[in-house]
Amino acid sequence: MRYLVLSDIHSNWEALEAVLRHAGGAHDAIVCLGDLVGYGADPNRVVEWARKEVSVAIRGNHDKAAVGLLDPAWFNPAAREAAEWTASVLTPENYAYLRRLPRGPLSVGQFQIMHGHPADEDEYLWDLATPDDVLPFLARPLAFFGHTHIQGGFRLRRGAVSGLEDVAEGEAGFRVALLPGWKYLINPGSVGQPRDGDPRAAYAIFDTEAAEVELRRCVYAVEVAQAKILRAGLPAVLAERLKAGV
Ligand code: ZN
């Protein structure tokens, strides 16, 4: 079984379309780690696609903010403006879908999915400085998380923690072999608003038979997504940051 693992699409249709083309349909199911909406200009298109194509999705903080489950006063001004705009344009069906999204961590077959920290979906999982905060929540050897918009992750074994490499500049992918005895926390990166200095859309493929996760990057039409953000009247900073991937 091959899973396409997507996170933090953030209403960026151009990035999502490019990822789907790049993945080439070589997967059996799609899972989504939250933040379908927020920041970008195509919330309805992205949510309509998710309603049809995604097998399992959990909610992110921006999904919650768009449907009244989180006060956007906690956001920075640009994110807050985007959350309010998103709430005002979502169709009733898409609003209802986002409102029903479950909280992570959620088990999907052999692995788990979560938006942020397993103990609190809204907290960021930046490092594993204190693995004991995370380990009680890991019911499987593999978990996928998002929220930081930074591709990569960690592996742990008996108190030993190490970081995973991510995709090098100019490369399209990096394979992580899942070794027995280790637990893996893997971030596929953000489809629609990468923040690791690489503006390419990020995603992952999990191949259960090969016991391997491939982290991938692909270019997309950043200028088209930027133009839509500006045309929608959203803050210009949300368009600018896509170019730099920050
Ligand atoms: Zn996000």
XYZ file of N, CA and C and ligand atoms in Angstrom:
739
model
N 0.849 -1.204 0.000
C 0.000 0.000 0.000
C 0.881 1.250 0.000
N 0.499 2.206 -0.840
C 1.254 3.463 -0.893
C 0.327 4.610 -0.507
N 0.759 5.353 0.499
C -0.016 6.514 0.963
C 0.650 7.803 0.503
N -0.154 8.712 -0.016
C 0.316 10.065 -0.290
C 0.009 10.883 0.971
N 1.049 11.437 1.578
C 0.884 12.141 2.860
C 1.061 13.646 2.633
N -0.019 14.400 2.879
C -0.010 15.844 2.618
C -0.314 16.609 3.893
N 0.332 17.753 4.051
C 0.044 18.599 5.207
C 0.094 20.067 4.808
N -0.624 20.893 5.561
C -0.515 22.354 5.421
C -0.630 22.813 3.963
N -1.737 22.437 3.347
C -1.987 22.841 1.949
C -2.316 24.335 1.884
N -3.031 24.815 2.913
C -3.271 26.261 3.064
C -3.846 26.943 1.822
N -4.914 26.349 1.291
C -5.675 27.002 0.197
C -4.814 27.347 -1.006
N -3.731 26.598 -1.212
C -2.850 26.865 -2.350
C -3.109 25.807 -3.428
N -4.034 26.107 -4.335
C -4.447 25.147 -5.352
C -3.309 24.822 -6.314
N -2.523 25.828 -6.676
C -1.438 25.607 -7.638
C -0.426 24.604 -7.071
N -0.089 24.743 -5.795
C 0.866 23.820 -5.168
C 0.275 22.413 -5.086
N -0.994 22.331 -4.715
C -1.645 21.020 -4.582
C -1.703 20.300 -5.927
N -2.089 21.044 -6.962
C -2.186 20.451 -8.294
C -0.813 19.927 -8.755
N 0.222 20.700 -8.484
C 1.575 20.300 -8.890
C 2.016 19.039 -8.141
N 1.683 18.963 -6.857
C 2.036 17.777 -6.058
C 1.329 16.541 -6.611
N 0.056 16.684 -6.947
C -0.697 15.532 -7.445
C -0.132 15.064 -8.784
N 0.279 16.008 -9.615
C 0.869 15.673 -10.907
C 2.223 14.985 -10.692
N 3.016 15.543 -9.778
C 4.358 15.025 -9.496
C 4.271 13.612 -8.906
N 3.267 13.381 -8.043
C 3.101 12.057 -7.419
C 2.643 11.038 -8.459
N 2.020 11.519 -9.517
C 1.703 10.662 -10.660
C 0.671 9.573 -10.391
N -0.133 9.734 -9.355
C -1.181 8.751 -9.084
C -0.648 7.426 -8.554
N 0.649 7.383 -8.209
C 1.241 6.125 -7.747
C 0.983 5.905 -6.259
N -0.274 6.051 -5.837
C -0.629 5.833 -4.438
C -2.041 5.255 -4.368
N -2.327 4.598 -3.227
C -3.628 3.958 -3.067
C -4.569 4.794 -2.221
N -4.019 5.698 -1.397
C -4.861 6.517 -0.518
C -4.123 7.810 -0.191
N -4.905 8.835 0.139
C -4.325 10.138 0.511
C -4.714 10.446 1.951
N -3.729 10.837 2.764
C -4.033 11.303 4.118
C -3.576 12.757 4.240
N -4.286 13.497 5.071
C -3.987 14.922 5.206
C -3.870 15.282 6.685
N -2.798 15.989 7.037
C -2.464 16.266 8.447
C -2.959 17.620 8.940
N -3.906 18.231 8.236
C -4.507 19.475 8.727
C -4.010 20.720 8.034
N -4.725 21.822 8.303
C -4.511 23.111 7.633
C -4.722 23.002 6.122
N -5.918 22.565 5.777
C -6.337 22.615 4.374
C -6.456 24.066 3.932
N -6.901 24.921 4.859
C -7.174 26.327 4.504
C -6.324 27.289 5.330
N -6.551 28.591 5.045
C -5.785 29.653 5.708
C -4.653 30.099 4.811
N -4.330 31.384 4.836
C -3.241 32.023 4.072
C -3.528 32.176 2.568
N -3.952 31.114 1.891
C -4.076 31.144 0.436
C -5.462 31.543 -0.042
N -5.609 31.596 -1.380
C -6.806 32.202 -1.967
C -7.820 31.200 -2.513
N -7.557 29.889 -2.373
C -8.468 28.905 -2.955
C -9.037 27.924 -1.924
N -9.626 28.416 -0.841
C -10.112 27.474 0.178
C -11.190 26.530 -0.339
N -12.139 27.043 -1.124
C -13.235 26.164 -1.559
C -12.748 25.076 -2.507
N -11.870 25.440 -3.423
C -11.363 24.462 -4.376
C -10.594 23.357 -3.649
N -9.785 23.752 -2.687
C -8.987 22.764 -1.954
C -9.895 21.860 -1.109
N -10.872 22.438 -0.420
C -11.737 21.614 0.441
C -12.634 20.712 -0.403
N -13.113 21.207 -1.543
C -13.914 20.347 -2.421
C -13.096 19.148 -2.894
N -11.837 19.408 -3.243
C -10.952 18.312 -3.642
C -10.783 17.324 -2.474
N -10.552 17.842 -1.277
C -10.338 16.976 -0.103
C -11.566 16.117 0.178
N -12.746 16.713 0.046
C -13.979 15.960 0.323
C -14.097 14.752 -0.589
N -13.606 14.877 -1.817
C -13.714 13.777 -2.788
C -12.534 12.805 -2.707
N -11.343 13.317 -2.477
C -10.136 12.511 -2.719
C -9.395 12.028 -1.477
N -9.578 12.710 -0.345
C -8.769 12.368 0.833
C -9.456 11.265 1.640
N -8.717 10.201 1.945
C -9.288 9.087 2.711
C -9.442 9.451 4.179
N -8.385 10.021 4.776
C -8.427 10.398 6.190
C -7.773 11.763 6.352
N -8.470 12.651 7.037
C -7.906 13.980 7.319
C -8.174 14.333 8.770
N -7.252 15.082 9.363
C -7.476 15.647 10.687
C -7.429 17.169 10.566
N -7.820 17.852 11.634
C -7.904 19.306 11.565
C -6.597 19.964 11.985
N -6.360 21.154 11.437
C -5.252 21.987 11.882
C -5.797 23.257 12.508
N -4.918 24.057 13.087
C -5.386 25.273 13.762
C -6.056 26.252 12.808
N -5.598 26.305 11.541
C -6.220 27.231 10.589
C -7.592 26.741 10.131
N -7.774 25.417 10.084
C -9.103 24.879 9.794
C -10.051 25.270 10.927
N -9.563 25.135 12.157
C -10.407 25.466 13.319
C -10.765 26.953 13.327
N -9.773 27.798 13.011
C -10.015 29.251 13.046
C -11.035 29.665 11.989
N -11.059 28.948 10.864
C -11.973 29.314 9.775
C -13.417 28.930 10.074
N -13.621 28.015 11.036
C -14.988 27.540 11.296
C -15.408 27.748 12.755
N -14.796 28.736 13.397
C -15.255 29.134 14.734
C -14.869 28.205 15.866
N -13.851 27.343 15.644
C -13.424 26.441 16.722
C -12.169 26.943 17.434
N -11.607 28.045 16.929
C -10.400 28.640 17.536
C -10.475 30.142 17.278
N -10.200 30.928 18.304
C -10.273 32.380 18.154
C -9.054 32.873 17.371
N -9.260 33.451 16.165
C -8.096 33.904 15.381
C -7.350 35.079 16.006
N -7.828 35.570 17.146
C -7.082 36.613 17.867
C -5.702 36.109 18.276
N -5.544 34.763 18.319
C -4.243 34.180 18.675
C -3.251 34.269 17.523
N -3.744 34.544 16.333
C -2.881 34.555 15.150
C -2.190 35.904 14.973
N -1.135 35.932 14.148
C -0.559 37.223 13.767
C -1.556 37.927 12.836
N -1.411 39.264 12.650
C -2.457 40.010 11.930
C -2.752 39.474 10.521
N -1.720 39.072 9.761
C -1.960 38.585 8.394
C -2.715 37.256 8.416
N -2.328 36.370 9.324
C -3.005 35.074 9.433
C -4.453 35.268 9.890
N -4.651 36.238 10.787
C -6.006 36.507 11.293
C -6.899 37.025 10.159
N -6.348 37.942 9.371
C -7.117 38.486 8.255
C -7.498 37.367 7.270
N -6.530 36.479 7.013
C -6.798 35.368 6.090
C -7.849 34.418 6.668
N -7.808 34.194 7.976
C -8.789 33.302 8.608
C -10.192 33.905 8.510
N -10.282 35.208 8.725
C -11.601 35.875 8.646
C -12.114 35.866 7.209
N -11.209 36.114 6.249
C -11.596 36.088 4.835
C -12.059 34.686 4.442
N -11.304 33.665 4.883
C -11.661 32.273 4.566
C -13.056 31.951 5.101
N -13.309 32.327 6.358
C -14.621 32.065 6.964
C -15.729 32.710 6.140
N -15.441 33.890 5.555
C -16.481 34.629 4.831
C -16.757 34.054 3.443
N -15.830 33.262 2.880
C -16.048 32.763 1.518
C -16.362 31.263 1.449
N -16.143 30.519 2.531
C -16.392 29.067 2.493
C -17.864 28.780 2.199
N -18.114 27.807 1.332
C -19.499 27.384 1.089
C -19.986 26.637 2.335
N -21.308 26.550 2.538
C -21.816 25.836 3.719
C -21.323 24.387 3.788
N -21.224 23.710 2.629
C -20.779 22.304 2.615
C -19.311 22.200 3.044
N -18.493 23.109 2.543
C -17.062 23.058 2.888
C -16.837 23.452 4.345
N -17.613 24.418 4.815
C -17.558 24.829 6.218
C -17.892 23.624 7.113
N -18.969 22.901 6.732
C -19.408 21.752 7.536
C -18.342 20.653 7.539
N -17.688 20.434 6.409
C -16.633 19.406 6.323
C -15.479 19.749 7.272
N -15.036 21.022 7.227
C -13.918 21.431 8.095
C -14.304 21.317 9.564
N -15.540 21.649 9.854
C -16.015 21.637 11.234
C -16.039 20.213 11.807
N -16.231 19.246 10.935
C -16.325 17.840 11.371
C -14.971 17.142 11.436
N -13.907 17.769 10.932
C -12.598 17.096 10.910
C -12.192 16.695 12.328
N -11.717 15.461 12.516
C -11.328 15.029 13.864
C -9.994 15.631 14.312
N -9.755 15.568 15.602
C -8.498 15.999 16.209
C -7.493 14.836 16.133
N -6.225 15.138 15.899
C -5.199 14.106 15.970
C -4.712 13.975 17.396
N -3.890 12.987 17.733
C -3.426 11.915 16.848
C -4.535 10.915 16.518
N -4.443 10.400 15.292
C -5.414 9.443 14.808
C -4.633 8.292 14.187
N -5.052 7.053 14.489
C -4.372 5.897 13.886
C -4.969 5.598 12.525
N -4.087 5.398 11.555
C -4.494 5.020 10.198
C -3.701 3.758 9.875
N -4.317 2.612 10.052
C -3.598 1.366 9.792
C -2.339 1.267 10.634
N -1.186 1.209 9.962
C 0.085 0.974 10.668
C 0.733 2.242 11.206
N 0.096 3.396 11.031
C 0.755 4.627 11.460
C -0.253 5.595 12.088
N 0.271 6.700 12.638
C -0.586 7.729 13.223
C -0.393 9.049 12.483
N -1.422 9.884 12.526
C -1.291 11.232 11.974
C -1.680 12.248 13.036
N -0.989 13.382 13.039
C -1.272 14.460 13.994
C -0.892 15.775 13.332
N -1.536 16.870 13.770
C -1.182 18.155 13.159
C 0.082 18.722 13.804
N 0.026 18.920 15.111
C 1.174 19.479 15.827
C 1.743 18.463 16.801
N 1.959 18.906 18.031
C 2.474 18.029 19.087
C 1.392 17.003 19.438
N 1.793 15.745 19.689
C 0.747 14.755 19.972
C -0.065 15.057 21.227
N 0.526 15.800 22.164
C -0.207 16.124 23.396
C -1.153 17.310 23.194
N -0.903 18.115 22.195
C -1.716 19.312 21.948
C -1.585 19.694 20.472
N -2.656 19.517 19.743
C -2.617 19.705 18.279
C -2.143 21.104 17.865
N -2.325 22.106 18.736
C -1.952 23.476 18.373
C -0.502 23.827 18.708
N 0.169 22.931 19.451
C 1.571 23.185 19.810
C 2.499 22.698 18.694
N 3.626 23.378 18.526
C 4.587 22.990 17.493
C 5.547 21.923 18.013
N 5.846 20.976 17.145
C 6.837 19.952 17.497
C 8.138 20.314 16.778
N 8.946 21.143 17.439
C 10.189 21.632 16.827
C 11.331 20.652 16.984
N 11.362 19.999 18.149
C 12.462 19.073 18.419
C 11.970 18.002 19.397
N 12.841 17.071 19.705
C 12.487 16.036 20.680
C 13.437 16.140 21.870
N 13.587 17.381 22.392
C 14.474 17.620 23.530
C 14.014 16.805 24.739
N 12.710 16.620 24.854
C 12.178 15.802 25.948
C 11.283 14.711 25.349
N 11.904 13.596 24.891
C 11.139 12.529 24.220
C 10.010 11.964 25.070
N 10.161 12.033 26.412
C 9.124 11.470 27.275
C 7.798 12.222 27.151
N 7.842 13.457 26.631
C 6.596 14.198 26.412
C 5.813 13.632 25.230
N 6.518 12.917 24.362
C 5.933 12.476 23.095
C 5.650 10.973 23.097
N 6.594 10.201 23.676
C 6.527 8.734 23.590
C 5.191 8.118 24.040
N 4.580 8.601 25.135
C 3.328 7.957 25.557
C 2.222 8.021 24.500
N 2.348 8.948 23.551
C 1.296 9.123 22.544
C 1.558 8.312 21.279
N 2.750 7.723 21.182
C 3.107 7.019 19.955
C 2.697 5.552 20.048
N 1.547 5.254 19.454
C 0.999 3.906 19.523
C 1.502 3.023 18.392
N 2.216 3.607 17.445
C 2.738 2.886 16.276
C 4.202 3.284 16.085
N 4.962 2.503 15.314
C 6.377 2.873 15.087
C 6.544 4.101 14.197
N 5.468 4.511 13.526
C 5.565 5.648 12.600
C 4.409 6.612 12.830
N 4.749 7.904 12.923
C 3.719 8.943 13.006
C 4.115 10.077 12.070
N 3.111 10.671 11.429
C 3.341 11.849 10.595
C 2.767 13.071 11.299
N 3.492 14.182 11.247
C 2.990 15.430 11.823
C 3.277 16.585 10.869
N 2.640 17.726 11.130
C 2.836 18.911 10.294
C 2.998 20.147 11.159
N 2.322 21.235 10.795
C 2.212 22.452 11.592
C 3.431 23.371 11.514
N 4.660 22.802 11.549
C 5.843 23.678 11.481
C 6.168 24.080 10.038
N 5.598 23.360 9.081
C 5.884 23.621 7.652
C 7.355 23.346 7.322
N 7.996 22.485 8.088
C 9.405 22.169 7.858
C 9.548 20.667 7.632
N 9.992 20.316 6.433
C 10.104 18.909 6.074
C 11.247 18.239 6.836
N 11.016 17.005 7.247
C 12.071 16.275 7.956
C 11.470 15.465 9.094
N 12.090 15.535 10.258
C 11.550 14.825 11.407
C 12.637 14.166 12.236
N 12.218 13.143 12.983
C 13.110 12.531 13.971
C 12.904 11.025 14.011
N 13.933 10.331 14.527
C 13.735 8.931 14.894
C 14.270 8.736 16.307
N 13.651 7.842 17.037
C 14.030 7.629 18.448
C 14.128 6.136 18.767
N 15.058 5.852 19.666
C 15.195 4.487 20.184
C 15.872 4.555 21.544
N 15.212 4.008 22.554
C 15.764 3.945 23.917
C 16.555 5.190 24.301
N 15.870 6.324 24.253
C 16.512 7.562 24.693
C 17.375 8.225 23.642
N 17.697 7.513 22.560
C 18.498 8.124 21.491
C 17.567 8.783 20.485
N 17.886 10.048 20.161
C 17.071 10.794 19.199
C 17.994 11.314 18.116
N 17.588 11.168 16.849
C 18.362 11.822 15.797
C 17.419 12.439 14.772
N 17.912 13.493 14.136
C 17.107 14.189 13.138
C 17.199 13.466 11.799
N 16.154 13.592 10.988
C 16.167 13.012 9.649
C 16.619 14.077 8.664
N 17.268 13.632 7.621
C 17.652 14.576 6.565
C 16.410 14.977 5.789
N 16.502 16.084 5.071
C 15.407 16.425 4.175
C 15.936 16.462 2.743
N 15.109 16.892 1.831
C 15.483 16.859 0.422
C 16.477 17.981 0.120
N 17.608 17.624 -0.459
C 18.631 18.631 -0.771
C 18.182 19.492 -1.946
N 18.736 20.696 -1.989
C 18.449 21.616 -3.091
C 18.805 20.938 -4.422
N 17.916 21.036 -5.390
C 18.196 20.429 -6.690
C 17.801 18.960 -6.772
N 17.499 18.343 -5.622
C 17.035 16.953 -5.617
C 15.513 16.946 -5.491
N 14.872 15.879 -6.008
C 13.411 15.803 -5.941
C 12.931 14.957 -4.771
N 13.834 14.114 -4.214
C 13.361 13.237 -3.153
C 14.480 12.748 -2.252
N 14.078 12.241 -1.085
C 15.013 11.642 -0.140
C 14.296 10.489 0.547
N 14.881 9.290 0.483
C 14.209 8.119 1.044
C 14.650 7.851 2.483
N 13.670 7.617 3.346
C 13.945 7.257 4.738
C 13.537 5.801 4.912
N 14.519 4.914 5.117
C 14.204 3.505 5.367
C 13.781 3.363 6.825
N 12.653 2.719 7.073
C 12.150 2.571 8.446
C 12.756 1.311 9.052
N 13.661 1.514 10.009
C 14.389 0.382 10.585
C 13.654 -0.160 11.798
N 13.654 -1.500 11.955
C 12.978 -2.087 13.113
C 13.604 -1.585 14.422
N 12.781 -1.411 15.434
C 13.293 -0.989 16.744
C 13.296 0.520 16.939
N 13.121 1.266 15.856
C 13.067 2.732 15.956
C 11.632 3.217 15.833
N 11.370 4.384 16.443
C 10.096 5.078 16.206
C 10.391 6.298 15.364
N 9.516 6.573 14.436
C 9.738 7.692 13.511
C 8.618 8.713 13.622
N 9.023 9.973 13.689
C 8.074 11.099 13.615
C 8.485 11.897 12.382
N 7.648 11.846 11.353
C 8.055 12.420 10.068
C 7.109 13.530 9.638
N 7.711 14.642 9.239
C 6.945 15.790 8.744
C 7.124 15.852 7.223
N 6.022 15.674 6.467
C 6.155 15.699 5.003
C 6.458 17.090 4.469
N 6.411 18.097 5.359
C 6.570 19.487 4.919
C 5.229 20.042 4.474
N 5.227 21.298 4.096
C 3.982 21.968 3.720
C 3.821 21.990 2.208
N 2.627 21.569 1.761
C 2.318 21.667 0.328
C 2.274 23.145 -0.081
N 1.520 23.937 0.667
C 1.154 25.259 0.161
C 1.869 26.457 0.737
N 2.713 26.247 1.778
C 3.458 27.396 2.308
C 4.725 26.911 3.025
N 5.690 26.362 2.247
C 6.921 25.860 2.872
C 7.650 26.972 3.634
N 8.267 26.605 4.762
C 8.984 27.608 5.576
C 10.412 27.177 5.865
N 10.954 26.247 5.057
C 12.317 25.788 5.324
C 13.303 26.334 4.312
N 12.932 27.451 3.679
C 13.868 28.104 2.762
C 13.852 27.519 1.357
N 13.068 26.454 1.159
C 12.923 25.843 -0.166
C 11.477 26.101 -0.588
N 11.270 26.966 -1.601
C 9.896 27.330 -1.942
C 9.101 26.236 -2.653
N 9.764 25.131 -3.000
C 9.041 24.053 -3.682
C 8.009 23.403 -2.750
N 6.891 22.944 -3.334
C 5.854 22.256 -2.554
C 6.448 20.965 -1.999
N 6.076 20.627 -0.764
C 6.629 19.452 -0.090
C 5.529 18.430 0.187
N 5.908 17.152 0.109
C 4.974 16.074 0.455
C 5.762 14.795 0.702
N 5.046 13.716 1.052
C 5.718 12.432 1.286
C 4.885 11.291 0.733
N 5.570 10.198 0.430
C 4.915 8.937 0.050
C 5.383 7.877 1.041
N 4.425 7.177 1.658
C 4.771 6.064 2.547
C 4.432 4.757 1.843
N 5.441 3.938 1.620
C 5.261 2.642 0.980
C 5.347 1.587 2.077
N 4.216 0.967 2.413
C 4.182 0.047 3.557
C 4.994 -1.220 3.281
N 4.952 -1.722 2.041
C 5.685 -2.956 1.743
C 7.200 -2.751 1.757
N 7.632 -1.616 1.228
C 9.071 -1.323 1.201
C 9.554 -0.804 2.560
N 8.604 -0.514 3.497
C 8.935 0.102 4.791
C 9.823 1.324 4.578
N 9.298 2.237 3.784
C 10.092 3.389 3.379
C 9.184 4.616 3.207
N 9.685 5.755 3.672
C 8.990 7.029 3.441
C 9.875 7.853 2.525
N 9.301 8.332 1.436
C 10.085 9.222 0.574
C 9.582 10.651 0.749
N 10.502 11.529 1.168
C 10.193 12.959 1.252
C 10.440 13.547 -0.126
N 9.510 14.347 -0.595
C 9.636 14.862 -1.968
C 9.389 16.366 -2.054
N 9.925 16.980 -3.128
C 9.678 18.398 -3.428
C 9.366 18.530 -4.908
N 8.517 19.490 -5.234
C 8.273 19.787 -6.652
C 7.978 21.266 -6.839
N 8.385 21.795 -7.982
C 8.122 23.206 -8.266
C 6.645 23.375 -8.628
N 6.132 24.566 -8.404
C 4.752 24.872 -8.825
C 4.705 26.343 -9.255
N 3.555 26.734 -9.791
C 3.397 28.095 -10.309
C 3.173 29.084 -9.158
N 4.269 29.414 -8.474
C 4.203 30.327 -7.324
C 3.549 31.661 -7.724
N 3.895 32.179 -8.906
C 3.380 33.505 -9.316
C 1.855 33.493 -9.437
N 1.301 32.357 -9.881
C -0.165 32.292 -10.032
C -0.820 32.339 -8.649
N -0.270 31.558 -7.711
C -0.810 31.559 -6.341
C -0.666 32.947 -5.716
N 0.462 33.607 -5.975
C 0.693 34.958 -5.436
C -0.339 35.951 -5.990
N -0.553 35.879 -7.312
C -1.493 36.824 -7.952
C -2.898 36.658 -7.391
N -3.286 35.412 -7.122
C -4.630 35.163 -6.574
C -4.770 35.743 -5.164
N -3.701 35.631 -4.378
C -3.717 36.172 -3.003
C -3.919 37.683 -3.048
N -3.190 38.333 -3.956
C -3.296 39.792 -4.063
C -4.671 40.189 -4.595
N -5.161 39.447 -5.578
C -6.472 39.751 -6.162
C -7.594 39.592 -5.132
N -7.425 38.635 -4.221
C -8.452 38.421 -3.180
C -8.408 39.517 -2.116
N -7.384 40.383 -2.176
C -7.273 41.454 -1.177
C -6.638 40.980 0.120
N -5.988 39.819 0.081
C -5.303 39.314 1.286
C -3.961 40.044 1.453
N -3.396 40.045 2.665
C -2.143 40.783 2.898
C -1.020 40.352 1.945
N -0.304 41.330 1.391
C 0.749 41.069 0.392
C 1.856 40.178 0.946
N 2.072 40.240 2.267
C 3.131 39.423 2.875
C 2.869 37.927 2.655
N 1.601 37.554 2.550
C 1.264 36.139 2.341
C 1.649 35.677 0.949
N 1.649 36.606 -0.003
C 2.104 36.280 -1.366
C 3.641 36.276 -1.405
N 4.247 37.283 -0.778
C 5.716 37.425 -0.838
C 6.430 36.213 -0.259
N 5.933 35.701 0.861
C 6.679 34.635 1.542
C 6.717 33.334 0.723
N 5.788 33.142 -0.195
C 5.772 31.916 -1.008
C 7.004 31.820 -1.897
N 7.447 32.980 -2.369
C 8.597 33.027 -3.283
C 9.891 32.561 -2.584
N 10.018 32.959 -1.319
C 11.237 32.627 -0.575
C 11.102 31.293 0.181
N 9.869 30.829 0.343
C 9.673 29.604 1.111
C 9.993 29.791 2.588
N 9.501 30.909 3.141
C 9.740 31.186 4.569
C 8.433 31.549 5.271
Zn -0.074 25.288 8.785
